[in-house]
Each structure stands twice: as structure tokens, then as C-alpha cells.
Amino acid sequence: MILSSAAGAEDTALLVDTIRAAVGRTDPADGRSERVYRDGPVDHDLWSVLGREVGVGALAVPESFGGLGTSYATVAAVLETLGAELTRVPVLGGVVAAGTLARCPEHPLAGDLLTGIAAGTRIVATVIPGDGLDSPGEGILRADDTDGAVTLTGTVHFVLDADIADTVLVHAVDRRGALGLYAVERTDLRVERMETTDATRSLARLEAAAAPATLLTDRPEPARVRDLALVALACDSLGVARACLDAAVGYAKERIQFGRLIGEFQAIKHMLAEVAVAVELADSAVAHAAWAIEEGTDHDLAEAAAIAALTCGDAAGLASATNIQVHGGIGFTWEHTAHLYYRRALSSSVLWGTADDHAQRLYRLATGRSDREGGTPSSEPAREAATALSATEA
């Protein structure tokens, strides 16, 4: 690991430059589309560099477990950078897992997992619970305890990095209705990689059939786990949005049509200005969410996560679509990376809830209602999310 500390704006900028240089050597933009569809949604060579040599996995891990314990602002900058480069490495999932495990450090296994994440030698995936936290089916399994042996049963879909993970964290309900956070080894699960819209991200279906598990804590915080996941995903989406804006602006400054740079046309100017405003709003939302994680209350984090998810998801969708438009014919080609950014934005916008879900949750938080007072949600957002995640090219 070449990092010894990563505190302050200067160190964060140096870290970001280091990551960009590593990505440029291992997974340069030229030919990236071909490599994505040839090698799949995991770049093992790049992960070896970023995880073990650079040590990005250690950023979100407390120092007591071999990590760097950096501020979330630094973590956010790294996630944004990785999103901007469409990296196929399990850093986003590792950040969520580290934040989850850090809340139960008294368990020996949790400490071992944190140490492995920091060293880049262990990949830990997390099943993100849904809004319906009372029953299995929303990212929550069933736990059975027979003579002291705990097993999990159930099926969950769209689990990030599950097919390459060593260990999976999952919430489960026992026969008494008590919720707990469990760790289960991937080898004890049936794992099937799903073919999804986004070819740069690994999502899988997990099936547990009396899988041996270890209870990490009987006082889990599923809402916080979900909020941490939403903020991390928002950072990734901000990177996508900023990269698409930069690409579109750069192309508009060099493409000549009808004897003029296309950036001089009012229509193009207005499109790019709209994206620029959306990116700035997303940047502010991420900064607020980073503050909420470190200093805010649970309510502050819930609001900030919903705002960041909504704002960054919209910004990434608008920026990636505009990028394709500005590039014109070349933006629609298979060889160009524009469609990869669009697919990443589309997948992220529904991965752990749709924009409508986040807006409704924000309304309930702002009006003082609990999530369970909001009524029964429509099945349309669920169908929309499944379609966006599962759709494949014809």
C-alpha cells in the first residue's frame, strides 16, 4: 500500500491524481468499450493495483483495523473519480461494507473483515435492505437457529459485487421477528451473475438454502446501511455526470459544422448550461451528504441521502443523454464510451430506488411522517427499476 495518509484537500487531490494515473495505465479510455464487453464487469488487473498497491479500500476503514479512517469527503472524491472513469472495481461496495461493519466492531469476525477490506485482500458485498424493513423479500432473508447453528434462507436480486465477493453481509429476521445483521460466505450461497443494462457493474442473484451464517449484531441499523449505499452511489453518479459534461463541452469546442464550432450554436449552449447547473446541484448534494455522515443525526443523513440520490441520479441521466446528443452520430456508435456512461446512469438511477421513491421519502421526512405512513407504494416504480436494470441490448 503506497498511501500512509489521506487528509486534507492537498492529499485528496494527490490521491485522485494517483488513481487517475493508475486507471490511465490499466484501463485507458481508448478501447474501453471493447474491453468491457470482452472481459466483463470486473477488471481484476485494475483492482489489484487500486486495492492492494494504492490501498483505496483502506480509506473508509477505521485506523484501529488497519485502515486510514479518512474523512468522507475524501471517500466521496475517490468514488466520484472512479465513477467518472467507469472503473470496474469493487470499491463502492467496499465503502458500504466498511461503514456497515464499523458499527459492530466488537465482533471478531467484523474486525477480520474490516482488516481484509483495508488490505485489499477481501471483498465484502452487502445486500441493501429496501424500505420495507419488517419482512423478508425486501433485501431481508429468514434466519433459523437450530441447536446454536444459524442458517439463512431466501433469495435476493441485484446484489452489487456478490459474484466476486468472499463474504456477504445480509439482514435477516428470525422466528421471533427480531432483525439481525449476518455474515455468510459466498461459497455457501448460490450466486448467479445477472445480465443487466450496465455492463460495467457486477450485479448478481443470491439464493440461500439453509446457508450457515454468523450473527454480527442483533442491533442492526438497516436504514443507515441503505443511506450509506445511496450516498456512495450518488458520488459515483456525480462522477458520471461530470465526466459526460466535460466530454460534451470538449467535443463542442472542436467539432465544426456548417463552418462553425457547434459550441457556438445557441441550442448546444443551452443544453450544456442546463447540464452544468445540474452537476453543480449534485456536487452540493454530495457535499451535504458527506457532512451528514460524519456530523449529522440519523434524520440529517436520511434527508441528505434522499436528496443526493435524487439530485445525482437526475444529473447523471441528463448529462449522459446530452453527451450522446452533442456527439451526434459518433455518440451512438458501439466503439464510443458515451453509451457506457448512459447505461451506468440508467442502472444507478433505479438500483436502490427510483427518483420517485427518493422524492416520496424526502416528502415523508420533511413532513415528519414515518416511512410506513406514506401508504402503499405503486408497483410502477418497481417495474420501472427492474426493466432499467435487466434490459439488454437487442
GROMACS .gro file of C-alpha atoms in nm, residues 54-350:
model
  297
   54VAL     CA    1  -0.278   0.213  -0.387
   55GLY     CA    2  -0.497   0.096  -0.100
   56VAL     CA    3  -0.828   0.263  -0.182
   57GLY     CA    4  -1.012   0.002   0.024
   58ALA     CA    5  -0.847   0.135   0.340
   59LEU     CA    6  -0.995   0.484   0.309
   60ALA     CA    7  -1.329   0.406   0.475
   61VAL     CA    8  -1.189   0.158   0.730
   62PRO     CA    9  -1.108   0.282   1.084
   63GLU     CA   10  -0.741   0.308   1.173
   64SER     CA   11  -0.785   0.052   1.452
   65PHE     CA   12  -0.845  -0.212   1.186
   66GLY     CA   13  -0.558  -0.122   0.958
   67GLY     CA   14  -0.744   0.141   0.760
   68LEU     CA   15  -0.681   0.509   0.704
   69GLY     CA   16  -1.001   0.639   0.862
   70THR     CA   17  -1.017   0.935   0.625
   71SER     CA   18  -1.296   1.190   0.610
   72TYR     CA   19  -1.594   1.100   0.398
   73ALA     CA   20  -1.512   1.399   0.178
   74THR     CA   21  -1.202   1.210   0.066
   75VAL     CA   22  -1.401   0.890   0.018
   76ALA     CA   23  -1.657   1.085  -0.188
   77ALA     CA   24  -1.382   1.232  -0.408
   78VAL     CA   25  -1.245   0.883  -0.476
   79LEU     CA   26  -1.590   0.739  -0.556
   80GLU     CA   27  -1.656   1.032  -0.789
   81THR     CA   28  -1.325   0.974  -0.966
   82LEU     CA   29  -1.392   0.603  -1.008
   83GLY     CA   30  -1.740   0.679  -1.140
   84ALA     CA   31  -1.601   0.930  -1.388
   85GLU     CA   32  -1.367   0.660  -1.522
   86LEU     CA   33  -1.636   0.387  -1.523
   87THR     CA   34  -1.398   0.166  -1.327
   88ARG     CA   35  -1.498  -0.198  -1.285
   89VAL     CA   36  -1.366  -0.248  -0.932
   90PRO     CA   37  -1.549  -0.331  -0.603
   91VAL     CA   38  -1.473  -0.003  -0.426
   92LEU     CA   39  -1.828   0.132  -0.394
   93GLY     CA   40  -1.946  -0.192  -0.234
   94GLY     CA   41  -1.640  -0.196  -0.011
   95VAL     CA   42  -1.719   0.152   0.121
   96VAL     CA   43  -2.073   0.042   0.211
   97ALA     CA   44  -1.947  -0.277   0.374
   98ALA     CA   45  -1.683  -0.088   0.576
   99GLY     CA   46  -1.943   0.160   0.700
  100THR     CA   47  -2.173  -0.127   0.797
  101LEU     CA   48  -1.907  -0.333   0.976
  102ALA     CA   49  -1.769  -0.031   1.159
  103ARG     CA   50  -2.096  -0.015   1.357
  104CYS     CA   51  -2.033  -0.359   1.510
  105PRO     CA   52  -1.654  -0.360   1.574
  106GLU     CA   53  -1.688  -0.567   1.893
  107HIS     CA   54  -1.746  -0.885   1.690
  108PRO     CA   55  -1.417  -1.061   1.599
  109LEU     CA   56  -1.539  -1.151   1.250
  110ALA     CA   57  -1.635  -0.790   1.179
  111GLY     CA   58  -1.283  -0.684   1.273
  112ASP     CA   59  -1.130  -0.950   1.049
  113LEU     CA   60  -1.346  -0.842   0.757
  114LEU     CA   61  -1.253  -0.477   0.805
  115THR     CA   62  -0.884  -0.569   0.811
  116GLY     CA   63  -0.925  -0.765   0.488
  117ILE     CA   64  -1.108  -0.478   0.318
  118ALA     CA   65  -0.833  -0.235   0.420
  119ALA     CA   66  -0.562  -0.462   0.282
  120GLY     CA   67  -0.750  -0.521  -0.043
  121THR     CA   68  -0.739  -0.897   0.015
  122ARG     CA   69  -1.107  -0.948   0.094
  123ILE     CA   70  -1.414  -0.838  -0.097
  124VAL     CA   71  -1.728  -0.795   0.112
  125ALA     CA   72  -2.066  -0.741  -0.054
  126THR     CA   73  -2.372  -0.601   0.121
  127VAL     CA   74  -2.735  -0.680   0.047
  128ILE     CA   75  -2.900  -0.338   0.068
  129PRO     CA   76  -3.232  -0.359   0.253
  130GLY     CA   77  -3.536  -0.199   0.096
  131ASP     CA   78  -3.778   0.046   0.254
  132GLY     CA   79  -3.998  -0.239   0.379
  133LEU     CA   80  -3.778  -0.345   0.669
  134ASP     CA   81  -4.027  -0.565   0.851
  135SER     CA   82  -4.047  -0.870   0.629
  136PRO     CA   83  -3.833  -1.085   0.401
  137GLY     CA   84  -3.840  -1.006   0.033
  138GLU     CA   85  -3.704  -0.651   0.057
  139GLY     CA   86  -3.339  -0.749   0.077
  140ILE     CA   87  -3.404  -0.937   0.402
  141LEU     CA   88  -3.376  -1.315   0.447
  142ARG     CA   89  -3.510  -1.556   0.709
  143ALA     CA   90  -3.280  -1.675   0.987
  144ASP     CA   91  -3.321  -2.010   1.164
  145ASP     CA   92  -3.135  -2.118   1.477
  146THR     CA   93  -3.115  -2.491   1.538
  147ASP     CA   94  -2.907  -2.603   1.837
  148GLY     CA   95  -2.693  -2.291   1.809
  149ALA     CA   96  -2.632  -2.327   1.436
  150VAL     CA   97  -2.765  -2.024   1.246
  151THR     CA   98  -2.873  -2.061   0.883
  152LEU     CA   99  -3.026  -1.822   0.631
  153THR     CA  100  -3.293  -1.889   0.369
  154GLY     CA  101  -3.425  -1.670   0.091
  155THR     CA  102  -3.348  -1.505  -0.241
  156VAL     CA  103  -3.239  -1.152  -0.326
  157HIS     CA  104  -3.164  -0.985  -0.659
  158PHE     CA  105  -2.933  -0.715  -0.794
  159VAL     CA  106  -2.667  -0.754  -0.523
  160LEU     CA  107  -2.359  -0.549  -0.607
  161ASP     CA  108  -2.033  -0.747  -0.643
  162ALA     CA  109  -2.186  -1.060  -0.490
  163ASP     CA  110  -2.041  -1.295  -0.751
  164ILE     CA  111  -1.683  -1.185  -0.677
  165ALA     CA  112  -1.719  -1.135  -0.301
  166ASP     CA  113  -1.565  -1.355  -0.036
  167THR     CA  114  -1.830  -1.265   0.223
  168VAL     CA  115  -2.181  -1.123   0.201
  169LEU     CA  116  -2.349  -0.909   0.466
  170VAL     CA  117  -2.724  -0.950   0.489
  171HIS     CA  118  -3.009  -0.858   0.722
  172ALA     CA  119  -3.237  -1.141   0.827
  173VAL     CA  120  -3.540  -1.190   1.052
  174ASP     CA  121  -3.555  -1.484   1.294
  175ARG     CA  122  -3.863  -1.678   1.400
  176ARG     CA  123  -3.930  -1.429   1.680
  177GLY     CA  124  -3.933  -1.143   1.430
  178ALA     CA  125  -3.602  -0.998   1.551
  179LEU     CA  126  -3.384  -0.838   1.286
  180GLY     CA  127  -3.010  -0.902   1.279
  181LEU     CA  128  -2.706  -0.842   1.062
  182TYR     CA  129  -2.538  -1.162   0.945
  183ALA     CA  130  -2.225  -1.257   0.755
  184VAL     CA  131  -2.230  -1.553   0.518
  185GLU     CA  132  -1.955  -1.689   0.299
  186ARG     CA  133  -2.023  -1.669  -0.074
  187THR     CA  134  -1.932  -2.036  -0.117
  188ASP     CA  135  -2.236  -2.126   0.097
  189LEU     CA  136  -2.469  -1.936  -0.137
  190ARG     CA  137  -2.594  -2.000  -0.486
  191VAL     CA  138  -2.477  -1.696  -0.679
  192GLU     CA  139  -2.570  -1.615  -1.038
  193ARG     CA  140  -2.441  -1.309  -1.220
  194MET     CA  141  -2.726  -1.119  -1.383
  195GLU     CA  142  -2.707  -0.980  -1.736
  196THR     CA  143  -2.806  -0.618  -1.690
  197THR     CA  144  -2.817  -0.289  -1.875
  198ASP     CA  145  -2.488  -0.173  -1.725
  199ALA     CA  146  -2.202  -0.389  -1.849
  200THR     CA  147  -1.954  -0.207  -1.623
  201ARG     CA  148  -2.113  -0.317  -1.294
  202SER     CA  149  -2.143  -0.665  -1.146
  203LEU     CA  150  -2.489  -0.746  -1.010
  204ALA     CA  151  -2.598  -1.092  -0.902
  205ARG     CA  152  -2.887  -1.301  -0.774
  206LEU     CA  153  -2.829  -1.472  -0.438
  207GLU     CA  154  -3.012  -1.777  -0.315
  208ALA     CA  155  -2.960  -1.904   0.039
  209ALA     CA  156  -3.085  -2.252   0.122
  210ALA     CA  157  -3.006  -2.309   0.489
  211ALA     CA  158  -2.672  -2.133   0.440
  212PRO     CA  159  -2.451  -2.122   0.753
  213ALA     CA  160  -2.423  -1.766   0.884
  214THR     CA  161  -2.271  -1.566   1.169
  215LEU     CA  162  -2.472  -1.309   1.361
  216LEU     CA  163  -2.265  -0.990   1.377
  217THR     CA  164  -2.513  -0.782   1.574
  218ASP     CA  165  -2.870  -0.810   1.698
  219ARG     CA  166  -2.898  -0.430   1.691
  220PRO     CA  167  -2.857  -0.357   1.320
  221GLU     CA  168  -2.920  -0.024   1.152
  222PRO     CA  169  -3.071  -0.116   0.815
  223ALA     CA  170  -3.187   0.238   0.740
  224ARG     CA  171  -2.833   0.371   0.791
  225VAL     CA  172  -2.689   0.095   0.571
  226ARG     CA  173  -2.929   0.195   0.296
  227ASP     CA  174  -2.846   0.562   0.337
  228LEU     CA  175  -2.472   0.491   0.319
  229ALA     CA  176  -2.531   0.296   0.000
  230LEU     CA  177  -2.737   0.576  -0.153
  231VAL     CA  178  -2.472   0.837  -0.075
  232ALA     CA  179  -2.192   0.620  -0.215
  233LEU     CA  180  -2.394   0.560  -0.531
  234ALA     CA  181  -2.466   0.934  -0.558
  235CYS     CA  182  -2.091   1.004  -0.553
  236ASP     CA  183  -2.045   0.758  -0.838
  237SER     CA  184  -2.329   0.923  -1.033
  238LEU     CA  185  -2.175   1.266  -0.978
  239GLY     CA  186  -1.856   1.136  -1.138
  240VAL     CA  187  -2.054   1.008  -1.436
  241ALA     CA  188  -2.234   1.341  -1.474
  242ARG     CA  189  -1.916   1.548  -1.454
  243ALA     CA  190  -1.730   1.323  -1.698
  244CYS     CA  191  -2.014   1.345  -1.950
  245LEU     CA  192  -2.033   1.723  -1.916
  246ASP     CA  193  -1.657   1.755  -1.970
  247ALA     CA  194  -1.670   1.524  -2.271
  248ALA     CA  195  -1.962   1.712  -2.428
  249VAL     CA  196  -1.804   2.054  -2.371
  250GLY     CA  197  -1.471   1.933  -2.509
  251TYR     CA  198  -1.634   1.796  -2.823
  252ALA     CA  199  -1.843   2.112  -2.872
  253LYS     CA  200  -1.521   2.316  -2.872
  254GLU     CA  201  -1.361   2.116  -3.154
  255ARG     CA  202  -1.642   1.985  -3.377
  256ILE     CA  203  -1.705   2.208  -3.679
  257GLN     CA  204  -2.036   2.201  -3.862
  258PHE     CA  205  -2.160   2.444  -4.126
  259GLY     CA  206  -1.829   2.622  -4.092
  260ARG     CA  207  -1.870   2.693  -3.720
  261LEU     CA  208  -1.786   2.521  -3.394
  262ILE     CA  209  -2.103   2.352  -3.272
  263GLY     CA  210  -2.042   2.505  -2.930
  264GLU     CA  211  -2.131   2.841  -3.083
  265PHE     CA  212  -2.486   2.731  -3.159
  266GLN     CA  213  -2.739   2.854  -2.906
  267ALA     CA  214  -2.913   2.518  -2.879
  268ILE     CA  215  -2.590   2.346  -2.779
  269LYS     CA  216  -2.507   2.624  -2.532
  270HIS     CA  217  -2.843   2.590  -2.361
  271MET     CA  218  -2.816   2.211  -2.338
  272LEU     CA  219  -2.471   2.227  -2.181
  273ALA     CA  220  -2.570   2.508  -1.946
  274GLU     CA  221  -2.860   2.300  -1.818
  275VAL     CA  222  -2.627   2.008  -1.751
  276ALA     CA  223  -2.374   2.236  -1.579
  277VAL     CA  224  -2.642   2.359  -1.337
  278ALA     CA  225  -2.750   2.001  -1.264
  279VAL     CA  226  -2.389   1.898  -1.195
  280GLU     CA  227  -2.336   2.189  -0.956
  281LEU     CA  228  -2.653   2.099  -0.766
  282ALA     CA  229  -2.539   1.737  -0.747
  283ASP     CA  230  -2.198   1.844  -0.619
  284SER     CA  231  -2.361   2.044  -0.339
  285ALA     CA  232  -2.586   1.750  -0.251
  286VAL     CA  233  -2.286   1.517  -0.218
  287ALA     CA  234  -2.100   1.769   0.000
  288HIS     CA  235  -2.404   1.793   0.227
  289ALA     CA  236  -2.434   1.414   0.244
  290ALA     CA  237  -2.067   1.379   0.337
  291TRP     CA  238  -2.126   1.623   0.624
  292ALA     CA  239  -2.435   1.430   0.735
  293ILE     CA  240  -2.243   1.101   0.751
  294GLU     CA  241  -1.974   1.244   0.975
  295GLU     CA  242  -2.154   1.504   1.185
  296GLY     CA  243  -2.529   1.486   1.124
  297THR     CA  244  -2.804   1.299   1.304
  298ASP     CA  245  -2.977   0.993   1.157
  299HIS     CA  246  -3.253   1.224   1.034
  300ASP     CA  247  -2.997   1.453   0.871
  301LEU     CA  248  -2.840   1.156   0.695
  302ALA     CA  249  -3.177   1.023   0.578
  303GLU     CA  250  -3.268   1.357   0.423
  304ALA     CA  251  -2.922   1.410   0.274
  305ALA     CA  252  -2.916   1.060   0.125
  306ALA     CA  253  -3.255   1.108  -0.040
  307ILE     CA  254  -3.153   1.448  -0.178
  308ALA     CA  255  -2.820   1.317  -0.308
  309ALA     CA  256  -2.977   1.010  -0.467
  310LEU     CA  257  -3.242   1.219  -0.639
  311THR     CA  258  -3.016   1.504  -0.748
  312CYS     CA  259  -2.717   1.299  -0.862
  313GLY     CA  260  -2.931   1.042  -1.039
  314ASP     CA  261  -3.106   1.314  -1.238
  315ALA     CA  262  -2.776   1.488  -1.317
  316ALA     CA  263  -2.615   1.168  -1.443
  317GLY     CA  264  -2.915   1.084  -1.658
  318LEU     CA  265  -2.932   1.431  -1.812
  319ALA     CA  266  -2.556   1.460  -1.865
  320SER     CA  267  -2.513   1.116  -2.021
  321ALA     CA  268  -2.807   1.167  -2.260
  322THR     CA  269  -2.686   1.517  -2.355
  323ASN     CA  270  -2.336   1.383  -2.415
  324ILE     CA  271  -2.472   1.139  -2.672
  325GLN     CA  272  -2.673   1.416  -2.839
  326VAL     CA  273  -2.382   1.658  -2.860
  327HIS     CA  274  -2.157   1.391  -3.009
  328GLY     CA  275  -2.416   1.324  -3.277
  329GLY     CA  276  -2.358   1.016  -3.493
  330ILE     CA  277  -2.035   0.913  -3.324
  331GLY     CA  278  -2.209   0.919  -2.986
  332PHE     CA  279  -2.436   0.637  -3.098
  333THR     CA  280  -2.156   0.407  -3.211
  334TRP     CA  281  -2.065   0.094  -3.019
  335GLU     CA  282  -1.697   0.187  -3.006
  336HIS     CA  283  -1.753   0.520  -2.827
  337THR     CA  284  -1.786   0.518  -2.449
  338ALA     CA  285  -2.089   0.751  -2.444
  339HIS     CA  286  -2.335   0.461  -2.431
  340LEU     CA  287  -2.146   0.304  -2.138
  341TYR     CA  288  -2.198   0.622  -1.935
  342TYR     CA  289  -2.565   0.630  -2.031
  343ARG     CA  290  -2.608   0.267  -1.923
  344ARG     CA  291  -2.430   0.332  -1.593
  345ALA     CA  292  -2.653   0.633  -1.525
  346LEU     CA  293  -2.968   0.442  -1.616
  347SER     CA  294  -2.877   0.149  -1.393
  348SER     CA  295  -2.776   0.368  -1.098
  349SER     CA  296  -3.097   0.571  -1.118
  350VAL     CA  297  -3.303   0.266  -1.017
   0.00000   0.00000   0.00000
